[in-house]
Coordinates of C-alpha atoms in Angstrom, one line a residue:
Chain A
M1 CA 194.3 91.0 101.9
K2 CA 191.3 93.0 103.0
L3 CA 191.3 96.3 101.1
A4 CA 187.9 97.8 101.9
D5 CA 189.0 99.3 105.3
K6 CA 192.2 100.9 104.0
T7 CA 192.8 104.6 103.8
A8 CA 194.4 106.4 100.9
N9 CA 197.8 106.4 102.7
E10 CA 197.6 102.7 103.5
L11 CA 196.7 101.9 99.9
Q12 CA 199.5 104.0 98.6
E13 CA 201.9 102.1 100.9
L14 CA 200.8 98.8 99.5
L15 CA 201.1 100.1 95.9
H16 CA 204.5 101.6 96.7
S17 CA 205.9 98.4 98.2
K18 CA 204.5 96.5 95.2
E19 CA 202.4 94.3 97.4
L20 CA 199.5 95.5 95.3
T21 CA 199.2 96.8 91.8
I22 CA 196.6 99.3 90.5
A23 CA 195.2 96.6 88.3
E24 CA 194.7 94.3 91.3
L25 CA 193.1 97.1 93.3
T26 CA 190.7 97.9 90.5
E27 CA 189.8 94.3 90.0
A28 CA 189.2 93.9 93.7
T29 CA 187.0 96.9 93.7
F30 CA 184.8 95.6 91.0
K31 CA 184.6 92.2 92.7
R32 CA 183.4 93.8 95.9
I33 CA 180.8 95.9 94.0
Q34 CA 179.6 92.7 92.3
E35 CA 179.3 91.0 95.7
L36 CA 177.7 93.8 97.7
D37 CA 175.8 96.0 95.3
P38 CA 173.0 93.5 94.7
K39 CA 172.1 94.2 98.3
V40 CA 173.0 97.9 98.6
D41 CA 172.1 99.1 95.0
A42 CA 174.4 102.1 95.2
F43 CA 175.7 102.0 91.6
L44 CA 174.0 102.7 88.3
A45 CA 176.4 102.6 85.3
L46 CA 179.8 100.7 85.8
N47 CA 182.9 101.7 84.0
E48 CA 184.7 98.3 84.3
E49 CA 186.2 98.0 80.8
Q50 CA 187.7 101.5 80.7
A51 CA 188.8 101.4 84.4
T52 CA 190.6 98.1 83.9
K53 CA 192.4 99.3 80.9
Q54 CA 193.4 102.6 82.6
A55 CA 194.6 100.8 85.7
A56 CA 196.9 98.5 83.7
E57 CA 198.4 101.5 82.0
M58 CA 198.8 103.4 85.2
D59 CA 200.9 100.6 86.8
Q60 CA 203.6 101.7 84.4
T61 CA 203.9 105.2 85.9
D62 CA 207.0 105.8 88.1
A63 CA 206.4 106.2 91.8
G64 CA 207.9 109.7 91.7
E65 CA 205.2 110.9 89.3
R66 CA 202.3 109.6 91.5
G67 CA 200.3 111.8 93.7
P68 CA 198.5 110.7 96.9
L69 CA 195.3 109.7 95.0
F70 CA 197.1 108.1 92.0
G71 CA 195.5 104.7 91.1
L72 CA 192.8 104.9 93.7
P73 CA 189.1 104.0 92.8
I74 CA 186.3 106.6 93.0
G75 CA 182.6 106.6 92.3
V76 CA 180.8 109.7 91.0
K77 CA 177.3 110.9 91.7
D78 CA 175.1 110.5 88.6
N79 CA 174.4 114.3 88.2
I80 CA 178.1 114.9 87.4
V81 CA 178.7 114.4 83.7
T82 CA 181.3 111.8 82.6
E83 CA 182.4 111.7 79.0
G84 CA 181.3 108.4 77.4
L85 CA 179.7 107.1 80.6
E86 CA 175.9 107.2 80.9
T87 CA 174.8 110.1 83.1
T88 CA 171.1 110.2 84.0
A89 CA 170.7 112.2 87.3
S90 CA 168.6 109.1 88.2
S91 CA 165.8 110.5 85.8
L92 CA 164.0 108.7 83.0
I93 CA 164.3 112.0 81.0
L94 CA 168.1 111.4 80.7
K95 CA 168.0 107.6 80.2
G96 CA 170.8 106.6 77.9
F97 CA 172.3 110.1 77.9
N98 CA 176.0 109.8 77.0
P99 CA 177.9 113.1 77.8
I100 CA 180.2 114.5 75.2
Y101 CA 182.5 116.2 77.7
N102 CA 183.6 115.8 81.4
A103 CA 182.6 118.0 84.3
T104 CA 185.6 120.0 85.5
V105 CA 185.8 117.9 88.7
V106 CA 186.0 114.7 86.6
D107 CA 188.9 116.1 84.6
K108 CA 190.5 117.0 87.9
L109 CA 190.0 113.4 89.2
R110 CA 191.7 112.1 86.0
E111 CA 194.6 114.6 86.5
A112 CA 195.0 113.2 90.0
G113 CA 195.2 109.7 88.6
M114 CA 192.0 108.4 90.1
V115 CA 190.2 105.5 88.5
I116 CA 186.5 106.2 88.0
V117 CA 184.6 102.9 88.6
G118 CA 181.1 104.0 88.1
K119 CA 178.1 106.3 88.6
L120 CA 176.1 106.5 91.8
N121 CA 172.4 106.4 92.4
M122 CA 170.6 109.5 93.8
D123 CA 167.3 111.2 94.1
E124 CA 166.1 112.3 90.7
F125 CA 167.9 115.6 89.9
A126 CA 169.1 115.7 93.5
M127 CA 165.6 116.4 94.8
G128 CA 165.0 114.2 97.9
S129 CA 166.4 113.0 101.2
S130 CA 166.1 109.2 100.9
N131 CA 167.1 108.1 97.4
E132 CA 163.5 106.9 96.9
N133 CA 163.0 109.4 94.2
S134 CA 165.4 107.6 91.8
Y135 CA 163.7 106.4 88.7
Y136 CA 166.0 103.4 88.6
K137 CA 166.2 101.8 92.1
N138 CA 166.2 102.4 95.8
T139 CA 169.6 102.4 97.4
K140 CA 169.7 100.8 100.8
N141 CA 171.6 101.8 103.9
P142 CA 174.4 99.3 104.5
W143 CA 173.8 99.6 108.3
N144 CA 170.3 98.3 107.9
L145 CA 169.1 97.3 104.5
E146 CA 165.5 98.1 105.4
T147 CA 166.3 101.8 106.0
V148 CA 167.2 104.5 103.5
P149 CA 170.7 105.8 102.9
G150 CA 169.5 109.4 102.9
G151 CA 169.7 111.7 100.0
S152 CA 170.2 113.0 97.6
S153 CA 173.7 111.6 97.4
G154 CA 172.5 108.3 98.9
G155 CA 174.4 106.1 96.5
S156 CA 177.6 108.0 97.1
A157 CA 177.3 107.6 100.9
A158 CA 176.2 104.0 100.8
A159 CA 179.0 102.9 98.5
V160 CA 181.6 104.3 100.9
A161 CA 179.8 102.8 103.9
A162 CA 179.7 99.4 102.3
G163 CA 183.4 99.6 101.5
E164 CA 182.7 99.3 97.7
V165 CA 184.9 102.4 97.1
P166 CA 187.0 104.5 99.5
F167 CA 186.0 107.7 97.7
T168 CA 182.9 109.2 96.1
L169 CA 181.8 112.6 94.9
G170 CA 178.3 113.9 95.9
S171 CA 176.6 117.2 95.6
D172 CA 174.9 119.3 98.3
T173 CA 172.1 121.8 97.7
G174 CA 170.2 121.6 101.0
G175 CA 172.1 118.8 102.8
S176 CA 172.5 116.2 100.1
I177 CA 176.1 115.3 101.1
R178 CA 175.9 115.7 104.8
Q179 CA 172.5 114.0 105.5
P180 CA 173.4 110.8 103.7
A181 CA 176.9 110.9 105.2
A182 CA 175.3 111.1 108.7
F183 CA 172.8 108.3 107.9
C184 CA 175.6 106.0 106.5
G185 CA 178.2 106.7 109.2
V186 CA 180.8 108.3 106.8
V187 CA 182.5 111.7 106.4
G188 CA 180.8 114.1 104.0
M189 CA 181.9 117.7 103.2
K190 CA 180.0 120.5 101.6
P191 CA 182.6 123.1 100.7
T192 CA 182.0 126.8 100.6
Y193 CA 179.8 127.9 97.7
G194 CA 182.2 128.6 94.9
R195 CA 185.1 126.5 96.2
V196 CA 184.5 123.7 93.6
S197 CA 183.5 124.3 90.0
R198 CA 180.0 123.4 89.1
F199 CA 180.8 123.1 85.3
G200 CA 179.2 119.7 84.3
L201 CA 177.1 119.4 87.4
I202 CA 173.5 119.0 86.2
A203 CA 171.9 122.1 87.7
Y204 CA 169.2 121.8 90.3
A205 CA 169.4 125.2 92.2
S206 CA 172.4 127.1 90.9
S207 CA 172.9 129.5 93.8
F208 CA 173.1 126.5 96.3
D209 CA 174.6 123.5 94.4
Q210 CA 178.1 122.5 95.5
I211 CA 180.1 119.3 94.8
G212 CA 182.0 117.7 97.6
P213 CA 183.8 114.6 98.8
I214 CA 182.5 111.6 100.8
T215 CA 185.0 109.3 102.4
R216 CA 185.6 107.1 105.5
T217 CA 188.1 109.3 107.1
V218 CA 188.7 113.1 107.5
K219 CA 192.2 112.9 106.0
D220 CA 191.0 111.1 102.9
N221 CA 188.2 113.7 102.6
A222 CA 190.7 116.6 102.7
L223 CA 192.9 114.8 100.1
L224 CA 190.0 114.6 97.7
L225 CA 188.9 118.2 98.3
N226 CA 192.5 119.2 97.4
A227 CA 192.1 117.5 94.1
I228 CA 188.8 119.0 93.0
S229 CA 189.0 122.6 94.3
G230 CA 189.9 125.7 92.5
H231 CA 188.7 128.5 90.2
D232 CA 187.4 127.5 86.8
E233 CA 186.8 129.9 83.9
K234 CA 183.9 127.7 82.8
D235 CA 182.0 128.4 86.0
S236 CA 181.6 132.1 86.5
T237 CA 180.4 131.6 90.1
S238 CA 183.5 129.6 91.1
A239 CA 185.6 131.7 93.4
N240 CA 189.0 133.0 92.5
V241 CA 190.6 132.3 95.8
E242 CA 193.7 130.4 96.8
V243 CA 193.3 126.7 97.5
P244 CA 195.4 125.7 100.6
D245 CA 196.6 122.1 101.2
F246 CA 193.7 121.0 103.4
T247 CA 195.6 118.1 104.8
A248 CA 198.1 120.6 106.4
A249 CA 195.3 121.7 108.6
L250 CA 195.0 118.3 110.3
T251 CA 197.3 119.1 113.2
G252 CA 195.2 117.6 116.0
D253 CA 195.6 120.9 117.9
I254 CA 192.3 122.6 118.8
N255 CA 193.5 124.2 122.0
G256 CA 191.7 127.5 122.5
L257 CA 189.1 126.8 119.7
R258 CA 185.8 128.6 120.3
I259 CA 182.7 126.6 119.5
G260 CA 179.2 128.0 119.1
V261 CA 176.3 125.6 119.8
P262 CA 173.0 127.0 118.4
K263 CA 170.1 126.3 120.7
E264 CA 167.8 126.1 117.7
Y265 CA 169.6 122.9 116.6
F266 CA 168.3 121.2 119.7
A267 CA 164.7 122.2 119.3
E268 CA 161.6 120.1 119.1
G269 CA 161.8 117.3 116.5
V270 CA 165.5 116.6 117.2
S271 CA 165.8 113.1 118.8
E272 CA 167.2 112.6 122.3
A273 CA 169.8 110.3 120.9
S274 CA 171.0 112.9 118.4
K275 CA 171.2 115.6 121.1
Q276 CA 173.0 113.3 123.5
A277 CA 175.6 112.3 120.8
V278 CA 176.4 115.9 120.2
K279 CA 176.7 116.7 123.9
D280 CA 179.1 113.8 124.2
A281 CA 181.1 115.0 121.2
L282 CA 181.4 118.5 122.8
K283 CA 182.9 116.8 125.9
V284 CA 185.5 115.2 123.7
L285 CA 186.4 118.5 122.0
E286 CA 186.5 120.2 125.5
E287 CA 189.0 117.6 126.6
K288 CA 191.2 118.7 123.7
G289 CA 191.2 122.3 124.8
A290 CA 188.2 123.7 123.0
T291 CA 185.5 125.8 124.7
W292 CA 181.9 126.0 123.8
E293 CA 179.0 128.3 124.5
E294 CA 175.3 128.2 123.6
I295 CA 174.5 130.7 120.9
S296 CA 171.4 131.6 118.9
L297 CA 170.9 131.6 115.1
P298 CA 167.4 133.2 115.5
H299 CA 166.2 132.8 111.9
S300 CA 166.9 129.0 111.7
K301 CA 163.2 128.1 111.9
Y302 CA 162.6 130.0 108.7
A303 CA 165.3 128.2 106.7
L304 CA 163.2 125.3 105.4
S305 CA 160.5 127.5 103.9
T306 CA 163.0 129.9 102.5
Y307 CA 165.0 127.1 100.9
Y308 CA 162.0 125.4 99.3
I309 CA 160.8 128.6 97.7
L310 CA 164.2 129.6 96.3
A311 CA 165.5 126.2 95.3
S312 CA 162.2 125.2 93.6
S313 CA 162.2 128.6 91.8
E314 CA 165.7 128.0 90.5
A315 CA 164.8 124.4 89.6
S316 CA 161.8 125.4 87.6
S317 CA 164.0 127.6 85.5
N318 CA 167.0 125.1 85.2
L319 CA 164.8 122.2 84.3
S320 CA 163.0 124.0 81.5
R321 CA 165.9 122.8 79.3
F322 CA 164.5 119.3 79.2
D323 CA 162.3 119.5 76.2
G324 CA 162.9 116.2 74.3
I325 CA 164.4 118.0 71.3
R326 CA 168.2 117.6 71.3
Y327 CA 168.8 114.9 73.9
G328 CA 167.0 112.8 76.5
Y329 CA 163.6 111.1 76.6
R330 CA 161.1 112.0 73.9
T331 CA 157.3 111.3 74.0
E332 CA 155.6 109.2 71.3
K333 CA 152.4 111.2 71.8
A334 CA 152.7 114.6 70.0
G335 CA 150.0 116.2 68.1
S336 CA 151.2 119.8 68.5
L337 CA 154.5 121.4 69.7
L338 CA 152.9 122.1 73.0
E339 CA 151.7 118.6 73.5
F340 CA 155.2 117.4 72.5
Y341 CA 156.8 119.4 75.3
M342 CA 154.1 118.7 77.9
N343 CA 154.0 114.9 77.3
T344 CA 157.8 114.6 77.1
R345 CA 158.2 116.3 80.4
S346 CA 155.3 114.6 82.2
E347 CA 156.4 111.2 81.1
G348 CA 160.1 111.9 81.8
F349 CA 160.0 113.5 85.3
G350 CA 159.0 111.9 88.5
D351 CA 156.5 113.3 91.0
E352 CA 158.9 115.1 93.4
V353 CA 160.5 116.9 90.4
K354 CA 157.1 117.9 89.1
R355 CA 156.1 119.1 92.6
R356 CA 159.2 121.4 92.8
I357 CA 158.9 122.6 89.2
M358 CA 155.2 123.6 89.9
L359 CA 156.1 125.1 93.3
G360 CA 158.8 127.2 91.7
T361 CA 156.7 128.2 88.8
Y362 CA 154.0 129.3 91.2
A363 CA 156.4 131.3 93.4
L364 CA 157.8 133.1 90.4
S365 CA 154.5 133.8 88.7
S366 CA 153.1 137.3 88.6
G367 CA 151.1 138.1 91.6
Y368 CA 153.1 135.7 93.8
Y369 CA 156.6 136.8 93.1
D370 CA 156.8 139.4 95.8
A371 CA 155.0 137.4 98.4
Y372 CA 157.1 134.2 97.9
Y373 CA 160.3 134.6 95.9
K374 CA 161.3 138.1 96.9
K375 CA 160.3 137.6 100.5
A376 CA 162.4 134.4 100.7
Q377 CA 165.4 136.2 99.2
K378 CA 165.1 138.8 102.0
V379 CA 164.9 136.1 104.7
R380 CA 167.9 134.5 103.1
T381 CA 169.8 137.7 104.0
L382 CA 168.7 137.4 107.6
I383 CA 169.8 133.8 107.8
K384 CA 173.2 134.7 106.3
Q385 CA 173.5 137.5 108.8
D386 CA 172.9 135.1 111.7
F387 CA 176.0 133.2 110.6
D388 CA 178.1 136.3 109.9
K389 CA 177.4 137.4 113.4
A390 CA 178.2 134.1 115.0
F391 CA 181.5 133.9 113.3
E392 CA 182.6 137.2 114.8
N393 CA 183.0 135.4 118.1
F394 CA 183.3 131.7 117.2
D395 CA 185.6 129.6 115.0
V396 CA 183.1 126.9 114.3
I397 CA 179.4 126.1 114.9
V398 CA 178.6 122.6 116.0
G399 CA 175.3 120.6 116.2
P400 CA 173.6 117.4 114.9
T401 CA 173.6 116.9 111.2
T402 CA 170.1 115.4 111.1
P403 CA 167.2 115.3 113.6
T404 CA 167.0 111.5 113.6
P405 CA 169.0 108.5 112.3
A406 CA 167.9 106.8 109.0
F407 CA 164.2 106.0 108.6
K408 CA 162.6 103.0 107.0
I409 CA 162.1 102.7 103.2
D410 CA 158.5 103.8 102.3
E411 CA 157.9 105.3 105.8
I412 CA 157.5 108.9 104.7
I413 CA 157.7 109.0 100.9
D414 CA 154.1 110.1 100.6
D415 CA 154.4 113.0 102.9
P416 CA 156.6 115.7 101.3
L417 CA 156.7 118.1 104.2
T418 CA 157.9 115.5 106.7
M419 CA 160.5 114.4 104.1
Y420 CA 161.7 118.0 103.7
A421 CA 162.1 118.4 107.5
N422 CA 165.0 115.9 107.4
D423 CA 167.1 118.8 106.1
I424 CA 166.1 121.3 108.7
L425 CA 169.7 121.4 110.3
T426 CA 171.6 121.3 107.0
I427 CA 169.7 123.8 104.9
P428 CA 170.7 127.0 106.8
V429 CA 174.3 126.3 105.7
N430 CA 173.4 126.2 102.0
L431 CA 171.4 129.4 102.4
A432 CA 174.4 131.1 103.8
G433 CA 176.9 129.4 101.5
V434 CA 179.4 128.5 104.3
P435 CA 181.2 125.1 104.5
A436 CA 180.2 122.2 106.7
I437 CA 181.1 118.6 107.3
S438 CA 179.3 115.6 108.9
V439 CA 181.4 113.1 110.8
P440 CA 180.2 109.9 112.6
C441 CA 179.5 110.6 116.3
G442 CA 177.5 107.8 117.6
F443 CA 174.7 105.2 117.1
D444 CA 171.0 104.9 117.8
N445 CA 169.7 101.4 117.7
G446 CA 172.6 100.4 115.4
L447 CA 172.1 103.3 113.0
P448 CA 174.8 106.0 112.7
L449 CA 174.5 109.6 113.9
G450 CA 176.4 112.6 112.4
L451 CA 178.1 115.5 114.0
Q452 CA 177.9 118.7 111.9
I453 CA 180.8 121.2 112.1
I454 CA 180.1 124.4 110.3
G455 CA 182.9 126.9 109.4
N456 CA 183.2 130.5 108.1
Y457 CA 183.5 131.2 104.4
F458 CA 186.5 129.5 102.7
D459 CA 187.7 128.2 106.1
E460 CA 187.4 124.5 105.4
E461 CA 190.8 124.2 107.1
T462 CA 189.3 124.8 110.6
V463 CA 186.4 122.6 109.8
Y464 CA 188.7 119.8 108.9
R465 CA 191.0 120.4 111.8
V466 CA 188.1 120.0 114.3
A467 CA 186.7 117.0 112.4
D468 CA 190.1 115.3 112.4
A469 CA 190.7 116.0 116.1
F470 CA 187.3 114.5 116.9
E471 CA 188.0 111.5 114.7
Q472 CA 191.4 110.9 116.3
A473 CA 189.8 110.9 119.8
T474 CA 186.9 108.5 119.0
E475 CA 186.3 105.1 117.4
F476 CA 183.1 105.6 115.5
H477 CA 184.7 105.8 112.1
K478 CA 186.3 102.4 112.7
E479 CA 182.9 100.6 113.0
T480 CA 181.7 98.7 110.0
P481 CA 178.2 97.7 109.0
Q482 CA 176.9 94.1 109.0
T483 CA 177.0 94.0 105.2
W484 CA 180.8 93.7 105.6
E485 CA 180.6 90.4 107.3
G486 CA 181.7 87.6 105.1
A487 CA 182.4 89.9 102.2
A488 CA 185.6 89.2 100.4
Q489 CA 188.3 91.8 99.4
Chain B
M1 CA 145.8 130.4 104.6
A2 CA 146.1 130.1 100.9
K3 CA 143.8 127.6 99.2
M4 CA 145.3 125.8 96.3
T5 CA 142.6 124.8 93.8
K6 CA 142.7 122.1 91.2
E7 CA 142.3 124.8 88.5
E8 CA 145.3 126.7 89.9
V9 CA 147.4 123.6 89.7
I10 CA 146.4 123.0 86.1
E11 CA 147.3 126.5 85.3
V12 CA 150.7 126.3 86.9
A13 CA 151.4 122.9 85.3
H14 CA 150.5 124.4 81.9
L15 CA 153.0 127.3 82.5
A16 CA 155.6 124.7 83.5
R17 CA 154.8 122.7 80.4
L18 CA 153.7 119.6 82.3
A19 CA 150.7 117.6 81.2
I20 CA 148.5 116.7 84.1
T21 CA 145.3 114.8 84.6
D22 CA 142.4 116.0 86.8
E23 CA 143.1 113.3 89.3
E24 CA 146.8 114.3 89.5
A25 CA 145.8 117.9 89.8
V26 CA 143.7 117.2 92.9
H27 CA 146.5 115.2 94.5
F28 CA 149.1 117.9 93.8
A29 CA 146.7 120.6 95.0
D30 CA 146.5 119.1 98.4
Q31 CA 150.3 118.7 98.7
L32 CA 151.2 122.1 97.3
E33 CA 148.6 123.7 99.6
A34 CA 150.2 122.1 102.6
I35 CA 153.7 123.2 101.4
T36 CA 152.7 126.8 100.6
N37 CA 150.9 127.1 103.9
A38 CA 154.0 126.1 105.7
M39 CA 155.8 128.8 103.7
E40 CA 153.5 131.5 105.0
L41 CA 155.6 131.3 108.2
L42 CA 157.9 133.8 106.6
N43 CA 155.2 136.4 106.9
E44 CA 155.9 136.7 110.6
L45 CA 159.1 138.5 109.7
D46 CA 159.3 142.2 109.0
T47 CA 161.6 142.4 106.0
E48 CA 160.7 145.9 104.8
N49 CA 164.3 147.2 105.1
V50 CA 166.2 144.0 104.3
E51 CA 168.1 143.7 101.0
P52 CA 167.3 140.5 99.1
T53 CA 170.2 138.0 98.7
T54 CA 170.5 136.5 95.2
H55 CA 174.0 135.2 95.7
V56 CA 176.1 134.6 98.8
L57 CA 179.4 135.7 97.2
P58 CA 180.1 139.2 95.9
L59 CA 179.8 138.3 92.2
V60 CA 181.0 140.5 89.4
N61 CA 180.6 140.2 85.7
V62 CA 183.2 138.0 84.2
M63 CA 184.6 139.3 80.9
R64 CA 186.9 137.6 78.5
E65 CA 188.7 138.7 75.3
D66 CA 186.4 138.6 72.3
K67 CA 188.1 135.9 70.3
S68 CA 186.6 133.0 68.5
I69 CA 187.3 129.5 69.7
E70 CA 186.6 126.2 68.0
G71 CA 183.2 124.7 69.0
L72 CA 182.5 121.0 69.5
P73 CA 182.4 119.0 66.2
R74 CA 178.9 118.6 64.8
E75 CA 179.1 114.9 64.8
L76 CA 179.8 114.8 68.5
V77 CA 177.1 117.3 69.3
M78 CA 174.6 115.0 67.4
K79 CA 175.5 112.1 69.6
N80 CA 172.5 112.3 71.9
V81 CA 170.0 113.5 69.3
K82 CA 167.2 110.9 68.8
E83 CA 166.9 111.5 65.1
H84 CA 169.0 113.7 62.8
E85 CA 169.5 114.2 59.2
G86 CA 172.1 116.2 57.2
G87 CA 173.5 117.6 60.5
Q88 CA 170.1 118.9 61.6
V89 CA 167.9 117.8 64.5
R90 CA 164.8 115.9 63.3
V91 CA 161.6 116.5 65.2
P92 CA 158.0 115.1 64.7
T93 CA 155.7 117.0 62.3
I94 CA 153.7 119.5 64.3
L95 CA 152.3 121.6 61.5
D96 CA 149.9 120.3 58.8

């Protein structure tokens, strides 16, 4: 029985009819990981012993007490803390770190009955767009093992694309769920800022960071967001708003939907293939009764600079906690307290993390604060206002997720500015805090392309409805990469 | 166009508590100069009458009742400490 291409519903049917047990599903998952992960390198720590034990116990639970995700396997990005399971944020400075509590989302996964199979590789501290900034290894794109999976949630997207797990959690600060989802041909949702608790998410840039689901279908994505959403008293920035059943929004009906298509998302640097795929997608949505108009989000070109000033500033503050005293890596070379701190941090952090810490420290230092930090905060207001204005007349905003498909490993790692430009179409969304999804919408030379659907604050329902209607009308999500060929399970 | 010097990078690295060699400082100076120059794009915009955004949601202070709750057990808290003794974190000697 092939399990890798099954949806949550299909797996539940197999469990319900007793054709499959949770123990068997868990075992099959680890077998597939053992078979494919030496090629894809998506996973860091595996939770096999715990998961196997948990699965056997869960098989005893009555069908009536099982929810839609009960017994299903999930992988978690390595910047989300998991009690008793090594969590490193792909950094040397947290090597061997063994969390003493769970992130709120992890507790919620357990409550939903999900089986955590392991932790997923990422760019160190979620800083990067290719997974090449991991201290541990480079994750590969299952569609072409010579290309990157995107980042920073590259392991999370690659694991789903390879069929190693049907569900993963990622985090998105400037595109870190949507960009790898686009590169790997899977569905990735960045919820509204505040929709999901950040308690236990290792902080990069606190006013942007948001946890979200990566899956193969829109319905599975909505199911997982149902499970992890909600106000949390441990995260004072989590929003106290009602959580709807996101799957109820998947009606297939988008008749009369008004779509805004920002002309800035089709500017120089965006490949012809990406533009064409979005134009084709708009035709599909039109056939289902939606209308679209070209709009302008005039401050889009300022988003990249604004983001790197603000996110780096927040990072420089957040990462000051890594000092080698109470946990994490500790230098052997310490003559004075200052040397202890400086050597610990220099040896423990990678280059991109150092670059952003220095950039943030510079932008916040006296003499530059007004010119960089405060200026960027003001431009953030203008970017947010662009979205507020657009949503007065449109239900969703649609464009490409990324300017190009996945690039080759080592191709641009030495050129930070070119690397940053990967996120040019995803970053404005984080600056505004609105929700957005990436769904597969085509291929360019065998590499997937993503369609980005952006919604108004706390209106993930409309985003999901449009994404699902598109998915139902197309076949892109049914394609599987070459790494699947010959793989068991 | 702002010029980022090696000395400035060394100063910033020091503020951020990062040890850095001269060679690294030269390398980072080139990269950070390119990045900060790209950021100067923002100067095109007149933001004189624009309010800064610190947070996208209307946040308010979150208060709770002032009551004590049990903290984590000391043993557990010490789990990731490299060296500890008598319930205290042990650090290298830094004073003679």
